Amino acid sequence: MEVRDRHRLARHTVLVMAALVICSITAALLCRTDSQVPAPVRPDHPAPADPGMIPLTVPETGRLLAHPAPSGAAGRTWYAAVRAAGISS
């Protein structure tokens, strides 16, 4: 796989992930289901076994999208895994 193809693949992957985030935020706003456990009623209330999922907020989504693409050893490992999976052309 050529270098320009890798950059194109990485850009496409990021754009698809951003689109999925936008779709999931829209779906979450339309269907407000809270997966977190209710707050304790008393101070001695025992902690739940499963605390539930942390809600993905708009600022958290922006923070996740602001991370740069993998580079250095992590990037080489990712590209090696892509080549080993036969995704490269």
Coordinates of C-alpha atoms in Angstrom, one line a residue:
M1 CA 0.0 0.0 0.0
E2 CA 1.3 3.4 -0.9
V3 CA 1.7 6.2 1.6
R4 CA -0.9 8.3 -0.1
D5 CA -3.4 5.4 0.2
R6 CA -2.8 5.2 3.9
H7 CA -3.5 8.8 4.4
R8 CA -6.7 8.5 2.3
L9 CA -7.8 5.5 4.3
A10 CA -7.1 7.2 7.6
R11 CA -9.0 10.4 6.5
H12 CA -11.9 8.3 5.3
T13 CA -12.0 6.4 8.6
V14 CA -12.0 9.5 10.7
L15 CA -14.8 11.1 8.6
V16 CA -16.9 7.9 8.9
M17 CA -16.4 7.8 12.7
A18 CA -17.3 11.5 12.9
A19 CA -20.5 10.8 11.0
L20 CA -21.4 7.9 13.3
V21 CA -20.8 10.2 16.3
I22 CA -23.2 12.8 14.9
C23 CA -25.8 10.1 14.1
S24 CA -25.5 8.6 17.6
I25 CA -25.8 12.0 19.3
T26 CA -28.9 12.8 17.3
A27 CA -30.4 9.4 18.1
A28 CA -29.6 9.9 21.8
L29 CA -31.3 13.3 21.8
L30 CA -34.4 11.9 20.2
C31 CA -34.6 9.0 22.6
R32 CA -33.4 10.1 26.1
T33 CA -32.7 6.9 27.9
D34 CA -30.4 7.1 30.9
S35 CA -28.3 4.0 31.4
Q36 CA -26.8 5.3 34.6
V37 CA -27.9 3.9 38.0
P38 CA -30.0 6.2 40.2
A39 CA -28.2 8.3 42.8
P40 CA -28.1 6.9 46.3
V41 CA -30.9 7.8 48.6
R42 CA -29.0 7.4 51.9
P43 CA -25.3 7.9 52.7
D44 CA -25.0 4.2 53.7
H45 CA -26.6 3.0 50.5
P46 CA -24.3 0.2 49.0
A47 CA -22.6 0.8 45.6
P48 CA -24.2 -1.0 42.7
A49 CA -22.4 -3.9 41.1
D50 CA -22.7 -2.3 37.6
P51 CA -22.5 1.5 37.6
G52 CA -23.9 1.9 34.1
M53 CA -22.4 3.7 31.1
I54 CA -21.0 7.2 31.3
P55 CA -23.0 9.5 29.0
L56 CA -21.2 10.7 25.9
T57 CA -21.6 14.5 25.9
V58 CA -20.9 16.9 23.1
P59 CA -17.7 18.2 24.8
E60 CA -16.4 14.6 25.3
T61 CA -17.1 13.8 21.7
G62 CA -15.1 16.9 20.6
R63 CA -12.2 15.8 22.9
L64 CA -12.2 12.3 21.3
L65 CA -12.2 13.7 17.8
A66 CA -9.4 16.2 18.6
H67 CA -6.9 13.4 19.1
P68 CA -4.3 13.1 16.3
A69 CA -4.0 9.9 14.2
P70 CA -1.6 7.3 15.5
S71 CA 2.0 8.0 14.7
G72 CA 5.4 6.5 15.6
A73 CA 5.3 3.0 17.0
A74 CA 1.5 3.0 17.5
G75 CA 1.0 4.0 13.8
R76 CA 3.4 1.4 12.5
T77 CA 1.6 -1.3 14.6
W78 CA -1.8 -0.1 13.3
Y79 CA -0.6 -0.1 9.7
A80 CA 1.0 -3.5 10.1
A81 CA -2.2 -4.9 11.5
V82 CA -4.1 -3.4 8.5
R83 CA -1.7 -5.1 6.1
A84 CA -1.8 -8.4 7.9
A85 CA -5.6 -8.4 7.8
G86 CA -5.4 -8.0 4.0
I87 CA -7.2 -4.7 3.9
S88 CA -4.4 -3.0 1.9
S89 CA -4.6 -2.9 -1.9

